[in-house]
Short mmCIF file of C-alpha atoms in Angstrom, two decimals:
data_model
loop_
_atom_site.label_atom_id
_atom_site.label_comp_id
_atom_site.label_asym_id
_atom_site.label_seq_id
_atom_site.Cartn_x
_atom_site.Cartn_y
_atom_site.Cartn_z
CA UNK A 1 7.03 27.58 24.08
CA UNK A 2 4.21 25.10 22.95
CA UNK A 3 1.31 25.22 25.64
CA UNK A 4 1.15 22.16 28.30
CA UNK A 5 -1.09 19.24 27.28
CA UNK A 6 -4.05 17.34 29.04
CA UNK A 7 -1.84 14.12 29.29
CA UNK A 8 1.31 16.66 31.06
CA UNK A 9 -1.22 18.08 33.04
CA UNK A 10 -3.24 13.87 33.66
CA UNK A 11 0.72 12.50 34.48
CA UNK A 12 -0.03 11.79 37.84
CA UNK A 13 -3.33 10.71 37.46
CA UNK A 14 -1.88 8.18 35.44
CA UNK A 15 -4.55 9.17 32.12
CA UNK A 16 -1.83 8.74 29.72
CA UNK A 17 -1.19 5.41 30.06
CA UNK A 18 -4.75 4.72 29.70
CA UNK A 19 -5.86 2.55 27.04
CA UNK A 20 -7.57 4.48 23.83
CA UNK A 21 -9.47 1.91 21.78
CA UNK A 22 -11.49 4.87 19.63
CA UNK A 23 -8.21 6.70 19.15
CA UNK A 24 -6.69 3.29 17.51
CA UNK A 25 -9.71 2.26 15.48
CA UNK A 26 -10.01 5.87 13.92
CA UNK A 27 -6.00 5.67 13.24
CA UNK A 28 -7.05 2.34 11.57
CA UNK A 29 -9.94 3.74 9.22
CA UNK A 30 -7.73 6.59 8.45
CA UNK A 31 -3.88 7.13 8.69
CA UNK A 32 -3.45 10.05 11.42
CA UNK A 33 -6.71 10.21 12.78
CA UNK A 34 -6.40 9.04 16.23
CA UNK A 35 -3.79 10.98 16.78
CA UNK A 36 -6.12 13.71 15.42
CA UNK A 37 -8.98 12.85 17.57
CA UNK A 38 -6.84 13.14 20.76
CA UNK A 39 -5.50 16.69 19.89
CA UNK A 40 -2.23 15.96 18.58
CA UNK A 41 -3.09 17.46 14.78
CA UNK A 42 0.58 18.44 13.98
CA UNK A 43 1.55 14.77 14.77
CA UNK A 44 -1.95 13.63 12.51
CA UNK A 45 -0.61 15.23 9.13
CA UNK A 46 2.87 14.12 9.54
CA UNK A 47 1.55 10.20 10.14
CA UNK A 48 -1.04 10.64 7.33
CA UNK A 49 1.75 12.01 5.11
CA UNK A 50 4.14 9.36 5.44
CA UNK A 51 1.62 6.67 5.14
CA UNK A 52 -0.41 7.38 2.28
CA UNK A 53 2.34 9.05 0.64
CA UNK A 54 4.17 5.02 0.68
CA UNK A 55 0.65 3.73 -0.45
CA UNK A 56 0.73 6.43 -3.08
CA UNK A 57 4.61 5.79 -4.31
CA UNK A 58 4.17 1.88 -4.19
CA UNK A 59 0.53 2.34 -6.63
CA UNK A 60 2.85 4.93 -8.75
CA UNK A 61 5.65 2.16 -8.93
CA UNK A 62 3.51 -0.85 -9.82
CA UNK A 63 0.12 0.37 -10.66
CA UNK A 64 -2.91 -0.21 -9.14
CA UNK A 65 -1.71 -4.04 -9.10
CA UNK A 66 0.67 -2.84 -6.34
CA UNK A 67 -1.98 -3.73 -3.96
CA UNK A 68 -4.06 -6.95 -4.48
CA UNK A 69 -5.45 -9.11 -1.98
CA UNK A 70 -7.09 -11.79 -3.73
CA UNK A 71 -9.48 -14.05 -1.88
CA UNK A 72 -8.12 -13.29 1.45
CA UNK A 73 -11.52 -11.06 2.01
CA UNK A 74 -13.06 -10.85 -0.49
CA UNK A 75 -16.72 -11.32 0.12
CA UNK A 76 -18.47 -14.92 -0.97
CA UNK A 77 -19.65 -14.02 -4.32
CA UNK A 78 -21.49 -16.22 -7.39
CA UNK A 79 -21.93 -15.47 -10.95
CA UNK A 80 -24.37 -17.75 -13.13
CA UNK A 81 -24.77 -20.34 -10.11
CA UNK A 82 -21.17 -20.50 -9.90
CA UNK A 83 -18.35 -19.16 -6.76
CA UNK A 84 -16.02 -16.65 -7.68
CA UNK A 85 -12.13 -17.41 -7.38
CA UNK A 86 -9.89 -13.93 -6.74
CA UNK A 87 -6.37 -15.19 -7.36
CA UNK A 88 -3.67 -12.93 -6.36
CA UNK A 89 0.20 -13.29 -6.45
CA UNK A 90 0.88 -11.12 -3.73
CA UNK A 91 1.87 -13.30 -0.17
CA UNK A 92 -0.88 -13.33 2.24
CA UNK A 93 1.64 -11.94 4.81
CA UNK A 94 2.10 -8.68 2.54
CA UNK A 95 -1.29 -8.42 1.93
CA UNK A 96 -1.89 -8.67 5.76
CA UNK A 97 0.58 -5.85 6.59
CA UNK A 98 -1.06 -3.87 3.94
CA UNK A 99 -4.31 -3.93 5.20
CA UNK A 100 -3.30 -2.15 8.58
CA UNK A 101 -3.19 0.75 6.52
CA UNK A 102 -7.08 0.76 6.85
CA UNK A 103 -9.73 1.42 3.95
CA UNK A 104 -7.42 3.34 1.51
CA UNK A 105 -5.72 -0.19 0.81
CA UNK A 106 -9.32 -1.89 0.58
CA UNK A 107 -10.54 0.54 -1.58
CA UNK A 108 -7.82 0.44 -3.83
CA UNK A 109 -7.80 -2.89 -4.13
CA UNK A 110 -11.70 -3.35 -4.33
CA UNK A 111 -11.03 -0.87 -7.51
CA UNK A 112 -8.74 -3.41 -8.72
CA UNK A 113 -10.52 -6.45 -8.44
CA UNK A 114 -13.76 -5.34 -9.70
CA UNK A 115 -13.32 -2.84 -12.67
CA UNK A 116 -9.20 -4.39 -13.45
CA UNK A 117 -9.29 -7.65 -13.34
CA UNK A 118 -11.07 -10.47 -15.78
CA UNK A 119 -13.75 -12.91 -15.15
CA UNK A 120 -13.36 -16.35 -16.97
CA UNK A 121 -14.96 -19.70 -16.51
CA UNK A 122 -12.69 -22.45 -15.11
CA UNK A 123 -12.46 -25.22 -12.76
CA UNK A 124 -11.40 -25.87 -9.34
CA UNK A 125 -11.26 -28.43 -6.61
CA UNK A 126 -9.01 -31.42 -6.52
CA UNK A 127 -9.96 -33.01 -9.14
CA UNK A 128 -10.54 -29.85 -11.63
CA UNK A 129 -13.80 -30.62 -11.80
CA UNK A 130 -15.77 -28.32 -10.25
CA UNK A 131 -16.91 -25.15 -12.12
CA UNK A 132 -15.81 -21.80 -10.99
CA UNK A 133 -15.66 -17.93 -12.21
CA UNK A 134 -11.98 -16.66 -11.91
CA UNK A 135 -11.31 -13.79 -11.22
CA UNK A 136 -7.72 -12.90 -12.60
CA UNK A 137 -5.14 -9.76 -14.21
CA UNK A 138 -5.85 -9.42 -17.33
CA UNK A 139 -3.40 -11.09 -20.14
CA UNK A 140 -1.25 -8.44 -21.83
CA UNK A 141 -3.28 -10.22 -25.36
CA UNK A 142 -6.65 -9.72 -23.90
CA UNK A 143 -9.26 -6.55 -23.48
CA UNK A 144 -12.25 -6.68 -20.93
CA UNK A 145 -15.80 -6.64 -21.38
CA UNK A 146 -17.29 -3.72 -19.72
CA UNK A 147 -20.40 -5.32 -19.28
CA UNK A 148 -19.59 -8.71 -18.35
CA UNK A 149 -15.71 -8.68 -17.65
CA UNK A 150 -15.28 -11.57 -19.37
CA UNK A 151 -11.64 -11.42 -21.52
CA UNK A 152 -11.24 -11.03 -24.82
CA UNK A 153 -8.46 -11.91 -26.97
CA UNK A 154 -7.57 -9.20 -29.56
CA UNK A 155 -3.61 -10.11 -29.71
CA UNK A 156 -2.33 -13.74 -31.30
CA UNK A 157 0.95 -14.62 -29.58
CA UNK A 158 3.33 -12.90 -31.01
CA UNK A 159 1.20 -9.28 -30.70
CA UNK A 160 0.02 -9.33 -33.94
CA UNK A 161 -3.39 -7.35 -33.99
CA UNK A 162 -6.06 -10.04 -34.92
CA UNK A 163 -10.01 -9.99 -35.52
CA UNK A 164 -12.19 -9.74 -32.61
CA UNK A 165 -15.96 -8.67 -31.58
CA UNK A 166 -15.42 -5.42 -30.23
CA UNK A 167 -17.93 -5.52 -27.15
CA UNK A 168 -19.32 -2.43 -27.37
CA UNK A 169 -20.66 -2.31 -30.99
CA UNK A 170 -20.84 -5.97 -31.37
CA UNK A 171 -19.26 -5.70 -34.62
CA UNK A 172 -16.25 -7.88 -35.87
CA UNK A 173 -12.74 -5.51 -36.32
CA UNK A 174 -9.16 -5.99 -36.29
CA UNK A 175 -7.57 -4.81 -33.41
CA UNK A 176 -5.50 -1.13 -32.95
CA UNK A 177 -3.08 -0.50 -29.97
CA UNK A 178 -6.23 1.20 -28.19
CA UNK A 179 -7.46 -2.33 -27.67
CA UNK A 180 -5.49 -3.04 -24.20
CA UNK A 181 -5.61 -4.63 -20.96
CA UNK A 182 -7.64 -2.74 -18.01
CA UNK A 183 -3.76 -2.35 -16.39
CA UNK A 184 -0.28 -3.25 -17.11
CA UNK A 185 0.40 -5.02 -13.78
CA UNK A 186 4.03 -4.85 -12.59
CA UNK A 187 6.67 -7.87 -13.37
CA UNK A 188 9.52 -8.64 -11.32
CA UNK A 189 11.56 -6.11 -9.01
CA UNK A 190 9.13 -3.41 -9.84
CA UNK A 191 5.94 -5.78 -8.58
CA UNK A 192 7.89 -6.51 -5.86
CA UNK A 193 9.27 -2.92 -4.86
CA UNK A 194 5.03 -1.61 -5.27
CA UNK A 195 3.85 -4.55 -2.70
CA UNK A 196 7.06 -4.10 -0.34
CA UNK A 197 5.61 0.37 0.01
CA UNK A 198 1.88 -0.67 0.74
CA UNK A 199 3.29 -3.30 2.86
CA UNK A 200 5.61 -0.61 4.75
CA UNK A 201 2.42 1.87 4.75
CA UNK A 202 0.92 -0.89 6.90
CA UNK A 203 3.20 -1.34 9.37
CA UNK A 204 4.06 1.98 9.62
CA UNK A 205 0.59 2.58 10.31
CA UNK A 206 0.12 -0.26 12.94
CA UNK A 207 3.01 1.56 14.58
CA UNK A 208 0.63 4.39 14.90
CA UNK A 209 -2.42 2.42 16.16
CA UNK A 210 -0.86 1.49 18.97
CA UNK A 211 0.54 4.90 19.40
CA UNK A 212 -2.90 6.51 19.41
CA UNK A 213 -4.22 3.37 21.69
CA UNK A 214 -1.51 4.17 24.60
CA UNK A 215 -1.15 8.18 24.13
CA UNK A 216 1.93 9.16 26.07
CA UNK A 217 2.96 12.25 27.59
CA UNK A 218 2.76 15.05 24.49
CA UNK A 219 2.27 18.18 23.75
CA UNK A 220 -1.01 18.58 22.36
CA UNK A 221 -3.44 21.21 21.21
CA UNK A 222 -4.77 22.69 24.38
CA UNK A 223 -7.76 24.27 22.51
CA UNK A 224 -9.40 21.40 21.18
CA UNK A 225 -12.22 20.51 21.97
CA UNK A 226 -11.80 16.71 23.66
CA UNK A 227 -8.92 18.48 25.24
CA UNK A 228 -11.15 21.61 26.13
CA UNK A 229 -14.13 19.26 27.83
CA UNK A 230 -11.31 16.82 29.87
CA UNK A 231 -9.95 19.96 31.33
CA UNK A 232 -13.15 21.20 32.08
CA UNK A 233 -14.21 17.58 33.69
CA UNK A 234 -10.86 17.47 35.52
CA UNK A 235 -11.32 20.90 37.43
CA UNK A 236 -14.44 19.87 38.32
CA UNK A 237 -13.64 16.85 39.81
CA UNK A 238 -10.98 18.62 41.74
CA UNK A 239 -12.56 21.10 42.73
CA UNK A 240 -15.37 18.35 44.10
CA UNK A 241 -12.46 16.82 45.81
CA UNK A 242 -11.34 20.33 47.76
CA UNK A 243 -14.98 20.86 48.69
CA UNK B 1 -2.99 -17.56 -11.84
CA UNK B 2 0.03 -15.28 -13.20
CA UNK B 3 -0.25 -12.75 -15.65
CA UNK B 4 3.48 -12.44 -16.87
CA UNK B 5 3.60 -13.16 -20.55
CA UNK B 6 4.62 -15.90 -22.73
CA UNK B 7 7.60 -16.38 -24.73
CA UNK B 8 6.57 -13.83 -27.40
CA UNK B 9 5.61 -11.16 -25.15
CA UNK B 10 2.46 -9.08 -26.64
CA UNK B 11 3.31 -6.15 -24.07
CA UNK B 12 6.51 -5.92 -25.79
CA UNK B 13 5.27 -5.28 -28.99
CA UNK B 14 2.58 -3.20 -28.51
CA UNK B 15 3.40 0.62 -27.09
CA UNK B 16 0.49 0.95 -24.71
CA UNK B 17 0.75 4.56 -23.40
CA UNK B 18 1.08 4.68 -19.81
CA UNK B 19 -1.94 5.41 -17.13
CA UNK B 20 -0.38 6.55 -13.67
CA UNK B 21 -1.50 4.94 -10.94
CA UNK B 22 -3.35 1.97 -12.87
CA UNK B 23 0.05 1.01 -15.13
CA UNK B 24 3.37 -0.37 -14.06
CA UNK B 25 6.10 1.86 -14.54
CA UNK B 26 9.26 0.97 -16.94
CA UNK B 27 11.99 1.22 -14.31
CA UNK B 28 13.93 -1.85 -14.57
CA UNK B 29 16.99 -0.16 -14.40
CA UNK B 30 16.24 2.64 -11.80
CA UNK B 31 14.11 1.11 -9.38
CA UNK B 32 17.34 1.28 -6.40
CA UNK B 33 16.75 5.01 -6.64
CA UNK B 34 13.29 3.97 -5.14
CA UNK B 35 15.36 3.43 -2.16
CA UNK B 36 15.15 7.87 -1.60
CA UNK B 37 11.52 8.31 -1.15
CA UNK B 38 11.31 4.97 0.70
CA UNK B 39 13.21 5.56 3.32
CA UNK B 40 12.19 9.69 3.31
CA UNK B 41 8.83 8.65 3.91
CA UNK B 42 9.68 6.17 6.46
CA UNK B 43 11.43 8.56 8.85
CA UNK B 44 7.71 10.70 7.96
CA UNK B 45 5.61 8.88 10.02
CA UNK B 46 8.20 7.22 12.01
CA UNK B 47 9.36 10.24 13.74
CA UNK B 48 5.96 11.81 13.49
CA UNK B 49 5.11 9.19 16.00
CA UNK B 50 8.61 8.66 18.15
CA UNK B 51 9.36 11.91 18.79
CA UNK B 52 8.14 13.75 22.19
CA UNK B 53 8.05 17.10 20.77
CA UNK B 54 8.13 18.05 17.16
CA UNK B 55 10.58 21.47 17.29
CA UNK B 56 13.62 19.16 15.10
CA UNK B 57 10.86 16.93 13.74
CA UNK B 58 12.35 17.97 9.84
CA UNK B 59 15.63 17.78 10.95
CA UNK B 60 15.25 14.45 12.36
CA UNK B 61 13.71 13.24 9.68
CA UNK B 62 16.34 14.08 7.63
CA UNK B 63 19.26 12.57 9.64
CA UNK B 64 17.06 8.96 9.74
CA UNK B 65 16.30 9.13 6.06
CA UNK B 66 20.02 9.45 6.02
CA UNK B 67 20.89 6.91 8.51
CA UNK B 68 18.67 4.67 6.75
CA UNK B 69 20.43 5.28 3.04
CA UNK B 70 24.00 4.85 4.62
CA UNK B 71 22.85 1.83 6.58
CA UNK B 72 21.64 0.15 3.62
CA UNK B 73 24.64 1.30 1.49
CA UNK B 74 26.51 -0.34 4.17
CA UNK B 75 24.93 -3.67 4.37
CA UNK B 76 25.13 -3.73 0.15
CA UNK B 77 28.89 -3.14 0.52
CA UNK B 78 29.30 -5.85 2.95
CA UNK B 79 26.98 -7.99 0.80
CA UNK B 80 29.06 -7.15 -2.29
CA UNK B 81 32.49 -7.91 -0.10
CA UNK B 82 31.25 -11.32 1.24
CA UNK B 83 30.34 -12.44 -2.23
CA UNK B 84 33.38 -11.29 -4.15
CA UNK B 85 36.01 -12.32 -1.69
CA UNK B 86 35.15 -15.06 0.64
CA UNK B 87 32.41 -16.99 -1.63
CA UNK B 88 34.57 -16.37 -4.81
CA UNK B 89 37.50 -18.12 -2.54
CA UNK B 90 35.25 -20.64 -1.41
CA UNK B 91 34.07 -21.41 -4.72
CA UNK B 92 37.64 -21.47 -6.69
CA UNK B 93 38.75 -24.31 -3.05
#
C-alpha cells in the first residue's frame, strides 16, 4: 500500500485546497514539474510524457513549421533601420493554446523563426508604402543566406536548376538538389494535423497548471523533501498547540 | 505570406531527402492513422492528472485511448450516414 501523503494527512487543515502559484508556474516552464515540485514524481513523468511526446509527434508530422507563432511575441526587432514583420499562417488561437505548453514551444519556434525562415525587403502599412524586413518560410525555389538570411532563388518555376551566387563561395553555379529550402513546411491536412498536437500539448498542459495550482488530496512521495520539511513544520506546530 | 507553391510546383520536382523534425512528412494518405498516438497520448497526461491514485493508471489509459478511437469512429459514421442519406435526399428534393 502506497504511504499516506502530506495533503491526506493536511485534509482537515484544509492545505490541499490551498492555492500553489510556484507549483503552476514551474508546470508552465516545464511540462510535469509542479507536480514534481510538490512530491507527486510518478504523476510528473506521466504529464511530461504525454505532453512533450504531442509536441514531439505534431514537429515529427509537420516539421519544425508545426509550431510557428509569428508576430504574436516576437520581440520588436529592426534590420538596416527597418521593423521586422514575422508572418505566420498558424491562427493566433492555436498559437495561444500552444504556448501553455511553456518554453519547449518558444524554443522551438524561436529555432524556426530565426535559423528557418527568410528575410526579404518589402512593404507594409495601408498604403504599401512603408518599408519593412519580412520575415517569412522559405519558397520551395529559394535557399537561405547563412549570413544574412536573405532568399535566394536557385529554382525557375517549373524546378528547373538555374544559375545562382552560391553564398558561401560567392561564385556563380548552377544549382544541384543540395541547394534547398531551410525546411519543407507542411501543406494542407498534414500542416493542420502538426498545429492541432502542439495545440493539444497546450491545453493538455494548462489542464495540469491548474492541477499543480489547486493540489488535491494524493498520494505523494512521503520522503521528499518539501514533503519531509511540511511534516516536520506541521508536528511542530502541533505539538506547540498541545503545549 | 504563404509558402505553398505555384502552379508548377518546384517541391514536386525536386527529391529533397527528408530531415525529421525540420521537414514535413509525405502522409497525405495516412495521416487518419495519426488519430492512434493522438488520442494514446491524450489519455497520457490526461489520466496522469485525473486519476486519485495511479495503481490502473496503464489500464486506464488504455480504455480512454480506446473510448476516444470508438467515439470518434462513431461520430465519422454518423457524419458519413447524415451525408449519404439525409443530405443526398435533400439534395435529389
Amino acid at each position: 500500500m502506497a504511504a499516506p501523503s502530506i495533503y491526506e494527512f493536511d485534509a482537515e487543515s484544509q492545505m490541499p485546497a490551498r492555492f500553489q502559484p510556484l507549483a503552476m508556474v514551474l508546470a508552465w516552464v516545464f511540462p510535469g514539474l509542479g507536480h514534481w515540485y510538490l512530491g507527486m514524481r510518478q504523476r510528473a513523468w506521466r504529464i511530461a510524457l504525454g505532453v512533450l511526446g504531442l509536441i514531439a509527434v505534431g514537429v515529427l508530422v509537420a516539421g519544425i513549421d508545426a509550431v510557428d507563432g509569428g508576430q504574436l511575441y516576437m520581440p520588436r526587432e529592426t534590420r538596416d533601420g527597418k521593423p521586422v514583420i514575422t508572418t505566420s499562417d498558424r491562427e493566433v488561437a492555436q498559437v495561444v493554446g500552444m504556448l501553455f505548453a511553456g518554453p519547449v514551444v518558444i524554443a522551438i519556434d524561436q529555432v524556426h523563426q530565426r535559423r528557418f525562415k527568410v528575410l526579404e525587403d518589402g512593404f507594409a502599412g495601408p498604403g504599401r508604402n512603408v518599408p519593412v524586413i519580412i520575415r517569412r518560410n522559405a519558397h520551395p525555389w529559394e535557399i537561405r543566406d547563412p549570413a544574412t538570411g536573405k532568399p535566394i532563388a536557385v529554382r525557375d518555376g517549373d524546378g528547373s536548376p538555374m544559375n545562382f551566387v552560391d553564398p558561401s563561395t560567392r561564385q556563380t553555379r548552377l544549382s544541384t538538389p543540395a541547394d534547398r529550402p531551410p525546411n519543407i513546411p507542411a501543406l494542407a491536412r498534414i500542416r493542420e494535423i502538426g498545429g492541432l498536437f502542439a495545440c493539444l500539448a497546450g491545453m493538455l498542459n494548462l489542464i495540469a497548471m491548474v492541477d499543480a495550482a489547486f493540489a488535491r488530496r494524493r498520494t505523494v512521495d512521503p520522503d521528499h523533501p518539501a514533503i519531509r520539511a511540511a511534516l516536520r513544520a506541521r508536528e511542530q506546530t502541533s505539538g506547540g498547540g498541545a503545549a | 505570406m504563404n509558402p505553398t507553391t505555384p502552379s508548377g510546383n518546384p517541391s514536386q520536382s525536386v527529391d529533397f531527402a527528408h530531415r525529421w523534425f525540420i521537414d514535413a512528412m509525405s502522409i497525405h494518405d495516412q495521416w487518419w492513422l495519426l488519430i492512434i498516438p493522438m488520442a494514446l497520448l491524450i489519455a497520457v497526461a490526461y489520466k496522469a492528472v485525473r486519476l486519485k491514485n495511479l495503481d490502473r493508471y496503464w489500464r486506464e489509459v488504455g480504455l480512454m485511448t480506446v473510448q476516444i478511437l470508438l467515439g470518434m469512429a462513431a461520430l465519422a459514421g454518423a457524419l458519413w450516414l447524415l451525408a449519404e442519406v439525409y443530405v443526398k435526399q435533400w439534395m435529389n428534393g
